[in-house]
Coordinates of C-alpha atoms in Angstrom, one line a residue:
Chain A
M1 CA -0.2 0.2 0.2
S2 CA 2.8 2.9 0.8
T3 CA 5.0 1.4 -1.8
A4 CA 2.3 2.5 -4.7
S5 CA 1.7 5.9 -2.7
V6 CA 5.7 6.8 -2.9
K7 CA 5.6 5.6 -6.7
E8 CA 3.4 8.6 -7.3
Q9 CA 5.9 11.1 -5.6
T10 CA 8.0 12.8 -7.9
V11 CA 10.1 15.1 -5.7
P12 CA 12.9 12.7 -4.0
R13 CA 12.9 12.7 -0.4
P14 CA 15.3 11.3 2.1
P15 CA 15.0 8.0 2.8
K16 CA 13.4 8.5 6.6
N17 CA 10.0 10.2 4.8
K18 CA 9.7 7.0 2.7
T19 CA 6.1 6.8 4.1
P20 CA 3.4 9.6 3.1
K21 CA 3.4 11.8 5.6
W22 CA -0.2 11.4 6.6
Q23 CA 0.5 7.5 7.1
R24 CA 3.3 8.5 9.6
M25 CA 2.0 7.3 13.1
S26 CA 2.8 9.7 15.4
F27 CA 3.9 9.8 19.3
M28 CA 1.0 11.5 20.2
G29 CA -1.4 8.6 18.6
Y30 CA 0.9 5.9 20.7
L31 CA -0.1 8.6 24.1
S32 CA -3.5 8.3 23.3
L33 CA -3.5 4.2 22.5
V34 CA -1.7 3.7 26.1
L35 CA -3.8 6.2 27.7
V36 CA -7.1 4.2 26.2
T37 CA -5.4 1.0 27.4
F38 CA -4.9 2.2 31.3
L39 CA -8.5 3.7 31.5
S40 CA -10.1 0.1 29.9
V41 CA -7.7 -1.8 32.4
F42 CA -7.7 0.4 35.5
P43 CA -11.7 -0.3 36.9
F44 CA -10.7 -4.2 36.7
Y45 CA -7.2 -3.5 38.4
W46 CA -9.3 -1.5 40.9
M47 CA -11.7 -4.2 41.7
F48 CA -8.9 -6.6 42.8
I49 CA -7.2 -3.9 44.7
V50 CA -10.2 -3.0 47.0
A51 CA -11.6 -6.8 46.6
S52 CA -8.0 -7.7 48.2
N53 CA -7.2 -5.2 50.4
G54 CA -10.6 -4.4 52.4
T55 CA -12.5 -1.8 52.8
D56 CA -10.6 0.2 55.5
E57 CA -7.1 0.4 53.7
I58 CA -9.2 1.8 50.8
S59 CA -10.3 4.0 53.0
K60 CA -7.9 6.7 53.3
I61 CA -5.5 9.3 51.4
P62 CA -3.5 8.2 49.7
P63 CA -5.5 5.0 49.0
T64 CA -3.2 1.6 48.3
L65 CA -2.7 1.2 44.8
I66 CA -1.1 -2.4 45.0
P67 CA -2.6 -6.2 45.9
G68 CA -3.0 -6.5 49.4
P69 CA -3.1 -9.9 51.2
R70 CA -6.8 -9.7 52.1
F71 CA -8.0 -11.6 49.1
F72 CA -9.2 -15.0 50.0
T73 CA -10.9 -13.6 53.5
V74 CA -13.0 -11.2 51.4
I75 CA -13.7 -14.1 49.0
S76 CA -14.7 -16.5 52.1
H77 CA -17.1 -13.4 53.2
V78 CA -18.6 -13.2 49.6
Y79 CA -19.6 -17.1 50.1
E80 CA -20.5 -16.1 53.8
A81 CA -23.2 -13.6 52.7
L82 CA -24.3 -15.7 49.8
P83 CA -23.3 -19.4 49.9
Q84 CA -25.2 -20.4 46.5
F85 CA -22.7 -18.2 44.8
N86 CA -21.4 -21.1 42.7
Q87 CA -24.9 -22.0 42.1
A88 CA -25.3 -18.9 40.6
L89 CA -22.4 -18.9 38.4
L90 CA -23.3 -22.1 37.2
N91 CA -27.1 -21.0 36.5
T92 CA -25.6 -18.2 34.6
V93 CA -23.4 -20.3 32.4
Y94 CA -26.5 -22.5 31.8
V95 CA -29.1 -19.9 30.6
G96 CA -26.3 -18.2 28.8
T97 CA -25.4 -21.0 26.7
V98 CA -28.6 -22.3 26.0
V99 CA -29.7 -18.7 24.9
A100 CA -26.8 -18.3 22.7
V101 CA -27.3 -21.6 21.0
A102 CA -30.5 -21.0 20.2
Q103 CA -29.9 -17.5 19.1
V104 CA -27.3 -18.5 16.5
F105 CA -29.7 -21.1 15.2
F106 CA -33.0 -19.0 14.9
S107 CA -31.0 -16.3 13.6
A108 CA -28.9 -17.9 11.0
I109 CA -31.8 -19.8 9.3
A110 CA -33.9 -16.8 9.6
G111 CA -31.2 -14.7 7.9
F112 CA -30.4 -17.0 5.1
A113 CA -33.9 -16.8 4.0
F114 CA -33.8 -13.4 4.2
A115 CA -30.6 -12.8 2.2
K116 CA -30.8 -15.5 -0.1
L117 CA -34.5 -16.8 -0.7
N118 CA -37.3 -15.0 -2.8
F119 CA -40.5 -15.2 -1.0
R120 CA -43.6 -13.2 -1.2
G121 CA -43.9 -10.5 1.3
Q122 CA -39.9 -10.9 2.1
R123 CA -39.1 -7.0 1.6
Y124 CA -41.6 -6.3 4.2
M125 CA -40.6 -8.8 6.5
V126 CA -37.0 -7.5 6.6
L127 CA -38.5 -3.7 7.1
F128 CA -40.5 -5.2 10.0
V129 CA -37.4 -6.6 11.6
I130 CA -35.4 -3.3 11.4
L131 CA -38.5 -1.6 13.1
T132 CA -38.5 -3.7 15.5
M133 CA -34.8 -3.5 16.4
M134 CA -35.9 0.4 17.1
L135 CA -38.5 -0.3 19.7
P136 CA -37.5 0.4 23.1
S137 CA -36.7 -3.1 24.8
Q138 CA -38.3 -2.2 28.2
L139 CA -41.5 -1.5 26.3
G140 CA -43.1 -4.4 26.6
I141 CA -41.6 -5.4 30.1
I142 CA -44.7 -5.2 32.4
P143 CA -47.3 -7.7 30.1
L144 CA -43.9 -10.2 29.7
F145 CA -43.7 -10.0 33.3
M146 CA -47.5 -10.9 33.8
L147 CA -47.4 -13.3 30.7
V148 CA -44.1 -15.2 32.5
G149 CA -46.3 -15.0 35.2
W150 CA -49.2 -16.7 34.1
A151 CA -47.0 -19.6 32.4
G152 CA -45.5 -20.6 35.8
W153 CA -42.0 -19.4 35.2
I154 CA -41.5 -16.6 38.0
D155 CA -38.6 -18.0 40.3
T156 CA -37.2 -20.4 37.2
L157 CA -34.3 -20.0 34.7
L158 CA -36.8 -20.6 32.0
A159 CA -38.0 -16.7 32.5
L160 CA -34.8 -16.0 31.4
I161 CA -34.1 -18.6 28.9
V162 CA -37.6 -18.8 27.0
P163 CA -38.6 -15.1 26.3
A164 CA -34.6 -14.8 25.0
L165 CA -34.7 -17.8 22.2
V166 CA -35.0 -15.2 19.6
T167 CA -33.6 -11.4 18.6
A168 CA -34.4 -9.0 15.9
F169 CA -30.7 -7.9 16.2
G170 CA -29.5 -11.6 15.7
V171 CA -31.7 -12.3 12.6
F172 CA -30.5 -8.8 11.0
W173 CA -26.9 -9.4 11.6
M174 CA -26.7 -13.0 10.1
R175 CA -28.7 -11.6 7.2
Q176 CA -26.0 -9.1 6.7
V177 CA -23.2 -11.5 7.1
I178 CA -24.9 -14.3 4.8
D179 CA -25.3 -11.3 2.2
A180 CA -21.8 -10.8 2.5
Q181 CA -19.9 -13.7 2.8
V182 CA -22.0 -16.7 1.1
P183 CA -21.5 -16.0 -3.1
N184 CA -24.8 -16.3 -4.7
E185 CA -22.6 -18.7 -7.6
L186 CA -21.9 -21.0 -5.0
L187 CA -25.5 -21.9 -4.2
E188 CA -26.6 -21.7 -7.8
S189 CA -24.2 -24.3 -8.7
A190 CA -25.4 -26.6 -5.7
S191 CA -29.0 -26.1 -6.6
I192 CA -28.1 -27.2 -10.3
D193 CA -26.2 -30.2 -8.9
G194 CA -29.9 -31.0 -7.1
A195 CA -29.2 -29.7 -3.9
G196 CA -32.7 -28.3 -2.0
V197 CA -32.5 -25.4 0.2
F198 CA -32.2 -27.5 3.2
R199 CA -29.0 -29.4 1.6
A200 CA -27.6 -25.8 0.5
Y201 CA -27.9 -24.3 3.8
W202 CA -26.4 -27.1 5.6
S203 CA -23.4 -28.2 3.2
I204 CA -22.6 -24.6 1.9
V205 CA -23.8 -21.8 4.0
L206 CA -23.2 -23.4 7.4
P207 CA -19.6 -23.9 7.1
I208 CA -19.0 -20.5 5.8
I209 CA -20.6 -18.8 8.4
A210 CA -19.5 -21.0 11.1
Q211 CA -16.8 -18.4 12.7
S212 CA -19.6 -15.6 12.5
S213 CA -21.8 -17.9 14.3
F214 CA -19.5 -18.4 16.6
V215 CA -19.2 -15.0 17.4
L216 CA -23.0 -13.8 17.3
G217 CA -23.1 -16.7 20.1
L218 CA -20.4 -15.2 22.4
F219 CA -22.4 -11.8 22.2
S220 CA -25.8 -13.8 23.2
F221 CA -23.9 -15.1 25.9
L222 CA -22.2 -12.0 27.2
A223 CA -25.7 -9.9 26.8
T224 CA -27.5 -13.1 28.9
W225 CA -24.3 -12.7 31.7
N226 CA -24.5 -9.5 32.3
D227 CA -28.4 -8.9 31.8
F228 CA -29.5 -7.6 35.5
L229 CA -33.1 -5.7 35.7
W230 CA -34.9 -9.0 34.4
P231 CA -33.4 -11.3 36.2
L232 CA -33.9 -9.4 39.3
L233 CA -37.4 -9.0 38.6
V234 CA -38.5 -12.7 38.0
L235 CA -35.9 -14.6 40.1
N236 CA -36.6 -14.5 44.0
T237 CA -34.9 -17.9 45.7
P238 CA -30.8 -17.7 46.0
E239 CA -30.7 -21.4 44.3
N240 CA -32.2 -19.7 40.9
F241 CA -30.1 -16.4 41.1
T242 CA -27.7 -15.5 37.9
A243 CA -24.3 -14.2 39.0
Q244 CA -25.9 -10.6 38.6
V245 CA -28.4 -11.0 41.0
A246 CA -26.0 -12.5 43.4
V247 CA -23.7 -9.6 43.2
N248 CA -26.7 -7.4 43.6
Q249 CA -27.9 -9.6 47.0
L250 CA -24.2 -8.5 48.2
K251 CA -25.0 -4.8 47.9
S252 CA -28.3 -4.7 49.4
S253 CA -27.0 -7.0 52.4
Y254 CA -24.1 -4.7 53.4
A255 CA -24.8 -1.2 52.3
I256 CA -21.3 0.1 51.8
D257 CA -19.0 -3.0 52.5
Y258 CA -16.7 -2.3 49.1
A259 CA -14.8 -4.7 49.7
L260 CA -17.5 -7.7 49.8
N261 CA -19.2 -6.0 47.1
M262 CA -16.2 -5.8 44.6
G263 CA -15.2 -9.4 45.8
G264 CA -18.7 -10.3 44.1
A265 CA -18.1 -8.0 41.2
F266 CA -14.7 -9.4 40.7
L267 CA -15.8 -13.3 40.8
S268 CA -18.8 -12.6 38.5
T269 CA -16.3 -10.6 35.9
A270 CA -13.3 -12.9 36.2
P271 CA -14.6 -15.7 34.4
L272 CA -15.5 -13.1 31.3
L273 CA -12.2 -11.9 31.4
V274 CA -10.5 -15.4 31.0
L275 CA -13.0 -16.2 28.2
F276 CA -12.2 -12.6 26.5
I277 CA -8.3 -13.8 26.5
F278 CA -9.2 -16.9 24.3
V279 CA -12.1 -15.2 22.0
G280 CA -11.1 -11.3 22.2
R281 CA -10.0 -11.2 18.7
R282 CA -12.7 -12.9 17.5
L283 CA -14.8 -10.7 19.0
V284 CA -13.0 -8.0 17.5
R285 CA -13.7 -9.1 13.9
G286 CA -17.3 -9.8 14.9
V287 CA -17.5 -6.3 15.5
M288 CA -15.9 -4.9 12.7
D289 CA -17.8 -7.5 10.3
G290 CA -21.3 -6.2 11.6
A291 CA -20.5 -2.5 11.0
V292 CA -22.3 -0.2 8.6
K293 CA -19.7 0.7 6.2
G294 CA -19.9 3.8 4.1
Chain B
M1 CA -13.6 -10.1 5.5
S2 CA -13.0 -7.0 4.3
Q3 CA -11.9 -8.1 1.0
A4 CA -15.4 -10.3 0.9
T5 CA -17.0 -7.1 1.4
V6 CA -14.9 -5.4 -1.3
A7 CA -14.9 -7.8 -4.2
K8 CA -18.7 -7.7 -3.4
T9 CA -19.0 -4.1 -4.1
G10 CA -18.5 -4.6 -8.0
K11 CA -21.7 -6.9 -8.1
S12 CA -24.2 -5.0 -5.7
K13 CA -24.1 -2.8 -3.0
P14 CA -24.2 -4.2 0.5
P15 CA -27.8 -4.0 1.9
S16 CA -28.7 -0.6 3.7
P17 CA -29.9 -1.0 7.1
W18 CA -31.9 2.4 5.8
K19 CA -34.3 0.8 3.2
P20 CA -35.4 -2.4 2.1
A21 CA -34.0 -3.7 -1.3
K22 CA -35.0 -1.6 -4.3
P23 CA -38.4 -1.7 -5.8
N24 CA -38.7 -4.2 -8.1
K25 CA -41.4 -5.3 -9.7
K26 CA -40.8 -9.0 -9.9
L27 CA -38.8 -9.8 -7.4
N28 CA -39.1 -9.6 -3.4
N29 CA -35.3 -10.1 -3.1
P30 CA -33.3 -8.6 -5.7
N31 CA -30.2 -10.5 -4.1
A32 CA -32.0 -14.1 -3.9
V33 CA -30.6 -17.1 -5.5
L34 CA -33.4 -17.8 -7.5
S35 CA -32.7 -21.3 -8.4
L36 CA -33.9 -22.2 -4.8
N37 CA -37.7 -22.7 -3.9
G38 CA -38.4 -19.6 -2.0
R39 CA -41.4 -20.4 0.0
W40 CA -38.9 -22.7 2.5
G41 CA -38.3 -18.9 3.4
Y42 CA -41.5 -19.1 5.3
L43 CA -40.3 -22.2 7.1
F44 CA -36.7 -20.5 8.0
T45 CA -38.2 -17.4 9.3
A46 CA -41.2 -18.7 11.3
P47 CA -39.5 -19.7 14.3
F48 CA -38.2 -16.2 14.6
F49 CA -41.8 -14.5 14.0
V50 CA -43.7 -16.9 16.2
M51 CA -41.5 -16.5 19.1
F52 CA -40.9 -13.1 18.4
L53 CA -44.9 -12.3 18.3
I54 CA -45.5 -13.9 21.4
F55 CA -42.3 -12.6 23.5
G56 CA -41.4 -9.6 21.7
L57 CA -44.6 -7.9 20.1
A58 CA -47.4 -9.2 22.3
P59 CA -46.6 -7.7 25.0
I60 CA -45.7 -4.4 23.6
I61 CA -49.0 -3.9 22.0
Y62 CA -50.6 -5.3 25.2
S63 CA -49.0 -2.6 27.3
V64 CA -50.4 0.1 24.6
Y65 CA -53.7 -1.6 25.5
I66 CA -52.9 -1.4 29.6
A67 CA -51.4 2.4 29.2
F68 CA -55.9 3.5 28.4
F69 CA -56.3 1.8 32.0
N70 CA -56.1 1.9 35.6
W71 CA -54.3 -1.1 35.8
D72 CA -52.2 -2.3 39.0
A73 CA -51.0 -5.7 40.2
L74 CA -53.8 -6.3 42.8
G75 CA -56.3 -6.6 40.1
T76 CA -57.5 -3.3 39.3
Q77 CA -59.0 -2.9 35.6
E78 CA -60.7 0.4 34.9
F79 CA -60.7 2.3 31.5
I80 CA -59.9 5.4 31.8
G81 CA -58.8 6.5 28.6
L82 CA -56.3 9.2 28.0
A83 CA -56.1 10.2 31.8
N84 CA -52.8 8.1 32.2
F85 CA -51.3 10.6 29.5
T86 CA -53.0 13.6 30.9
E87 CA -51.6 12.9 34.7
L88 CA -48.3 12.0 33.0
V89 CA -48.0 15.6 31.3
A90 CA -48.5 17.3 34.4
D91 CA -46.3 15.0 36.5
D92 CA -43.3 17.0 37.5
R93 CA -41.3 13.3 38.4
F94 CA -41.4 12.6 34.7
W95 CA -40.4 15.7 33.3
N96 CA -37.7 15.6 35.6
A97 CA -36.3 12.2 34.4
L98 CA -36.8 13.5 30.8
V99 CA -34.5 16.8 31.4
N100 CA -32.1 14.3 33.4
T101 CA -32.1 11.5 30.5
L102 CA -31.4 14.2 28.0
D103 CA -28.7 15.6 29.8
I104 CA -27.1 12.1 30.2
W105 CA -27.6 11.4 26.9
L106 CA -25.9 14.7 25.2
L107 CA -23.1 14.5 28.1
S108 CA -22.1 10.7 27.1
T109 CA -23.2 11.0 23.3
I110 CA -20.6 13.8 22.0
P111 CA -17.8 13.5 24.0
M112 CA -18.2 9.8 22.9
M113 CA -18.3 10.5 19.3
I114 CA -15.7 12.6 19.0
M115 CA -13.3 10.4 21.0
S116 CA -14.1 7.5 19.0
I117 CA -13.7 8.5 15.9
G118 CA -10.6 9.9 16.8
L119 CA -9.2 6.5 18.0
A120 CA -10.3 4.8 15.0
A121 CA -8.4 7.5 13.1
V122 CA -5.3 6.6 15.3
L123 CA -6.0 3.0 14.4
H124 CA -6.4 3.1 10.8
N125 CA -3.0 4.3 10.4
P126 CA -1.4 1.6 8.2
N127 CA 1.9 2.2 10.2
L128 CA 0.4 1.4 13.6
R129 CA 2.3 -1.5 15.4
G130 CA 0.5 -4.0 17.1
S131 CA -2.7 -3.0 16.1
T132 CA -4.3 -6.3 16.6
F133 CA -3.2 -5.6 20.4
W134 CA -4.9 -2.1 20.7
R135 CA -8.1 -3.4 19.0
T136 CA -8.5 -6.1 21.5
I137 CA -8.1 -3.7 24.3
L138 CA -10.6 -1.5 22.8
L139 CA -13.2 -4.0 23.6
V140 CA -12.2 -5.2 27.2
P141 CA -14.7 -2.5 28.6
N142 CA -17.9 -3.5 26.4
I143 CA -18.0 -7.2 28.1
T144 CA -18.0 -6.4 31.8
S145 CA -21.8 -6.2 33.3
V146 CA -23.3 -2.5 33.9
L147 CA -23.3 -3.8 37.4
A148 CA -20.0 -4.6 38.2
I149 CA -18.5 -1.5 36.6
A150 CA -21.5 0.3 38.6
I151 CA -19.6 -0.7 41.4
V152 CA -16.4 0.0 41.1
F153 CA -17.2 3.8 39.3
G154 CA -19.2 4.5 42.6
Q155 CA -16.7 3.8 44.6
L156 CA -14.2 6.1 42.6
F157 CA -16.7 8.7 42.3
G158 CA -17.4 8.6 46.1
R159 CA -17.0 11.8 48.2
D160 CA -14.6 11.1 50.7
F161 CA -12.4 8.2 49.7
G162 CA -13.0 8.1 45.8
M163 CA -10.2 8.4 43.7
I164 CA -11.5 11.0 41.6
N165 CA -11.7 12.9 44.7
I166 CA -8.5 12.6 45.9
I167 CA -7.0 13.7 42.8
I168 CA -9.5 16.7 42.8
G169 CA -8.1 16.9 46.4
A170 CA -4.3 16.8 45.6
L171 CA -5.1 19.6 42.6
G172 CA -6.2 22.0 45.5
F173 CA -10.2 21.9 44.9
E174 CA -12.3 21.0 47.2
H175 CA -13.8 17.4 47.0
V176 CA -17.5 17.5 44.6
D177 CA -20.2 15.3 46.1
F178 CA -21.1 13.6 42.8
I179 CA -23.6 11.5 44.0
Q180 CA -26.0 14.0 45.9
G181 CA -25.2 16.9 43.0
T182 CA -27.3 17.1 39.8
T183 CA -25.1 18.1 37.0
S184 CA -22.0 16.3 38.9
S185 CA -23.8 13.0 39.0
H186 CA -25.0 12.9 35.5
I187 CA -21.3 13.2 34.7
A188 CA -20.9 10.2 36.9
I189 CA -23.0 8.3 35.1
A190 CA -22.2 9.5 31.7
S191 CA -18.7 8.4 32.2
M192 CA -19.6 4.5 32.8
I193 CA -21.3 5.2 29.2
V194 CA -18.4 6.5 27.7
W195 CA -16.2 4.0 29.3
R196 CA -18.3 1.1 28.0
W197 CA -19.1 2.0 24.6
T198 CA -15.9 4.3 23.3
G199 CA -14.1 1.4 22.2
Y200 CA -16.6 -0.6 20.4
N201 CA -18.0 2.2 18.4
A202 CA -13.9 3.0 17.9
L203 CA -13.9 -0.8 16.1
I204 CA -17.1 0.5 14.1
F205 CA -15.7 3.5 13.0
L206 CA -12.8 1.6 12.3
A207 CA -14.2 -0.9 9.9
A208 CA -15.7 1.6 8.2
M209 CA -12.9 3.5 7.7
L210 CA -11.3 0.7 6.2
A211 CA -13.9 0.0 3.6
I212 CA -12.9 3.7 2.1
P213 CA -11.2 3.0 -0.9
G214 CA -7.2 4.2 -0.8
E215 CA -7.2 6.2 -3.4
L216 CA -9.5 8.5 -2.2
Y217 CA -6.5 9.4 -0.2
E218 CA -4.0 9.4 -2.9
S219 CA -5.2 11.5 -4.8
A220 CA -6.1 13.6 -2.1
S221 CA -2.3 14.0 -1.0
L222 CA -1.4 14.5 -4.5
D223 CA -3.8 17.5 -4.3
G224 CA -1.9 18.6 -1.2
A225 CA -4.2 18.2 1.6
N226 CA -2.6 17.8 4.8
K227 CA -3.7 14.8 7.3
W228 CA -6.3 17.1 8.9
K229 CA -8.0 18.2 5.5
Q230 CA -8.0 14.4 4.5
F231 CA -9.8 13.4 7.3
I232 CA -12.1 16.2 7.1
Y233 CA -12.8 15.9 3.2
V234 CA -12.2 12.2 2.8
T235 CA -12.8 10.5 5.9
L236 CA -15.7 12.2 7.7
P237 CA -17.8 12.3 4.7
S238 CA -17.6 8.4 4.0
L239 CA -18.3 7.6 7.5
R240 CA -21.5 9.2 7.1
N241 CA -24.3 6.1 7.1
T242 CA -21.5 5.1 10.0
I243 CA -22.1 7.9 12.2
T244 CA -25.8 8.1 11.4
F245 CA -26.1 4.5 12.7
V246 CA -24.0 4.7 15.8
L247 CA -26.0 8.0 17.0
I248 CA -29.3 6.5 16.4
V249 CA -28.3 3.0 18.1
G250 CA -26.7 4.7 20.8
T251 CA -29.6 7.4 21.2
I252 CA -31.9 4.2 21.6
G253 CA -29.7 2.9 24.1
G254 CA -28.8 6.2 25.5
L255 CA -32.8 7.4 26.0
Q256 CA -33.0 4.1 28.0
V257 CA -30.3 4.3 30.2
F258 CA -31.2 2.7 34.1
A259 CA -28.9 0.1 34.9
E260 CA -26.5 2.7 35.8
P261 CA -28.3 5.2 37.9
L262 CA -30.1 2.1 39.4
I263 CA -27.2 0.9 40.8
L264 CA -25.4 4.3 41.4
G265 CA -28.4 5.0 43.7
G266 CA -29.4 1.9 44.9
S267 CA -32.9 2.5 44.2
Y268 CA -35.6 3.1 41.4
N269 CA -35.9 6.7 42.8
G270 CA -32.7 7.7 41.1
G271 CA -31.2 9.7 44.2
D272 CA -32.6 11.2 46.9
S273 CA -34.0 14.1 45.4
G274 CA -34.5 12.3 41.8
Q275 CA -31.5 14.3 40.8
F276 CA -30.6 11.0 38.1
S277 CA -34.0 9.5 37.8
T278 CA -34.1 8.8 34.4
L279 CA -37.2 8.1 32.1
T280 CA -36.9 4.1 31.8
L281 CA -35.8 4.2 35.9
F282 CA -39.6 6.2 36.4
L283 CA -41.0 3.2 34.4
F284 CA -39.7 0.6 36.7
D285 CA -40.3 2.9 39.8
Q286 CA -43.9 2.9 38.7
A287 CA -44.2 -0.5 37.6
F288 CA -42.4 -2.4 40.2
V289 CA -42.5 -0.6 43.0
A290 CA -45.5 1.4 42.8
Y291 CA -47.6 -1.2 40.7
K292 CA -49.3 1.1 38.7
W293 CA -49.0 -0.7 35.5
G294 CA -51.3 1.5 33.4
Y295 CA -49.2 4.5 34.4
A296 CA -45.9 2.9 33.9
A297 CA -47.2 1.4 30.4
A298 CA -47.9 5.3 29.6
V299 CA -44.8 6.3 30.5
G300 CA -43.1 3.4 28.3
I301 CA -45.2 4.7 25.2
M302 CA -43.8 7.8 25.6
I303 CA -40.6 6.9 25.9
T304 CA -40.9 5.4 22.6
F305 CA -42.1 8.4 21.3
I306 CA -39.3 10.4 22.5
V307 CA -36.8 8.0 21.0
A308 CA -38.4 7.8 17.4
V309 CA -38.6 11.7 17.7
V310 CA -34.9 12.3 18.7
S311 CA -33.9 9.4 16.6
I312 CA -35.5 11.2 13.4
I313 CA -34.2 14.5 14.5
N314 CA -30.3 12.7 14.5
F315 CA -30.8 11.4 11.3
F316 CA -31.8 14.3 9.4
I317 CA -29.0 16.5 11.1
T318 CA -26.2 13.9 10.4
R319 CA -27.3 13.6 7.0
R320 CA -27.3 17.1 6.5
L321 CA -23.9 17.9 8.5
A322 CA -22.1 15.3 6.7
G323 CA -23.1 16.8 3.5
D324 CA -25.4 14.5 1.7
G325 CA -24.6 16.9 -1.5
K326 CA -28.8 17.9 -1.8

């Protein structure tokens, strides 16, 4: 890329300036990235600092900035305050996995139909999906609460799973992905070879979109893991809590015990950070692939 | 991936989210593979539509219905016409929540848009070293829960021993009681939103910048445009759709902000004097504390209406600012 533009330059320049000026990376650019990195990571670091030092060590000027020795004491206090904390983490993994798998499956088949099939009303259906994405998600929360109560799902994990099985966002995202990644020619030649819609989907579309499906699943999992208000409304007994409700429980039972709260927050965040180490790059690609360009 | 997109543009434009595919009398989907039997499309989309109708659309429609009732959790169901709405328009708490919500939205959106476009421009530089690392770091804030981060920010913004006040004190100023003040609490909430979404939006803008053809920059630099002029005349106009998209998505989310103020205040009140009560927080307060479901549903409809109006205004402002040429 840079060599191509160098060719265009007729004025001879010293070798140091081979790269056009607009492409050179400035010191300020790196500085801003380092600053952003610091700001992005600091709250996580601080969570650990408070959880490992205790509230007293933090409540002085200047506060401690290095990890302390009390981490396991604080964590044991978390488990004393809420013995079901591990159960809550397991519940969250369970709900998140089910929701992620379901959302990917339903979004992929609908996205495929919207991207590659021609059927009457298709245009209006896509428009409908896009319009529903713009509706505030909290608008229907009261009737949804009534509906879930009527179905007998209050205080069960079903209340979290069933309403979350499909999302308009997932369908829209998958439509964009399939439209961009699956060439029509491949599907055409498959159908000339006698493949039906199911066969074409299974043997051509699925392998191509596997990566993107994984990314959508990860985002669904993260969103479910971090969902806070709805679980708080429908779950009552500690055995059924999700991680967020469990952390919130610590908050209400000990008004200003920062170490306890941050210990809980740390326990509920650490699994995500570990997951992120493995999948972070894929998530970045997923965000960028799904972006509206132009 | 960007190669796939570029390769595709020769054939057909990627579908725009703002308008359905071009009207075509014969085809419902101009990009469709016609040799595949389209009728299966109904089956493939049916699970989504059925589930969405039951758990998405039906509750929304029902909530429009109960907005015309005096409806509470105990079983009162009395049709009162528009009374909920007239009561709402006269309710100071509603206007307070509206002003707070718009203030928080402005305080978060403006810095976030500027910073994320700036960061994307830095990352767009082809000579940047370690670009994968920087991109990945940008996404770290986005993966955590609002709850966990609101606990941390609540402590950092604390009056006596919060890090931010310690720094303010060290600079020789009086400590600020962030939670008790109106504007200061809005700043605290906005900072959480900015922290969470700047990196994410920067990646969106970066993806859009990478899709801009390199020749545009080359010819601009041949014409003697410096880095700043290239940014203004090449990069920004090319980002028009992306800016609109990010702004509208951000508006839909931003006008519904509730988790940050809920955790910061510890209740649905939005602070002792409602200084950071927001529209959605007010909805939840009416629905799940006061149990006035009809009234809360009316609040929900007003939120939808406000989101729609602000989104439409955004849409036209960004079109005009980014120079649509018409």
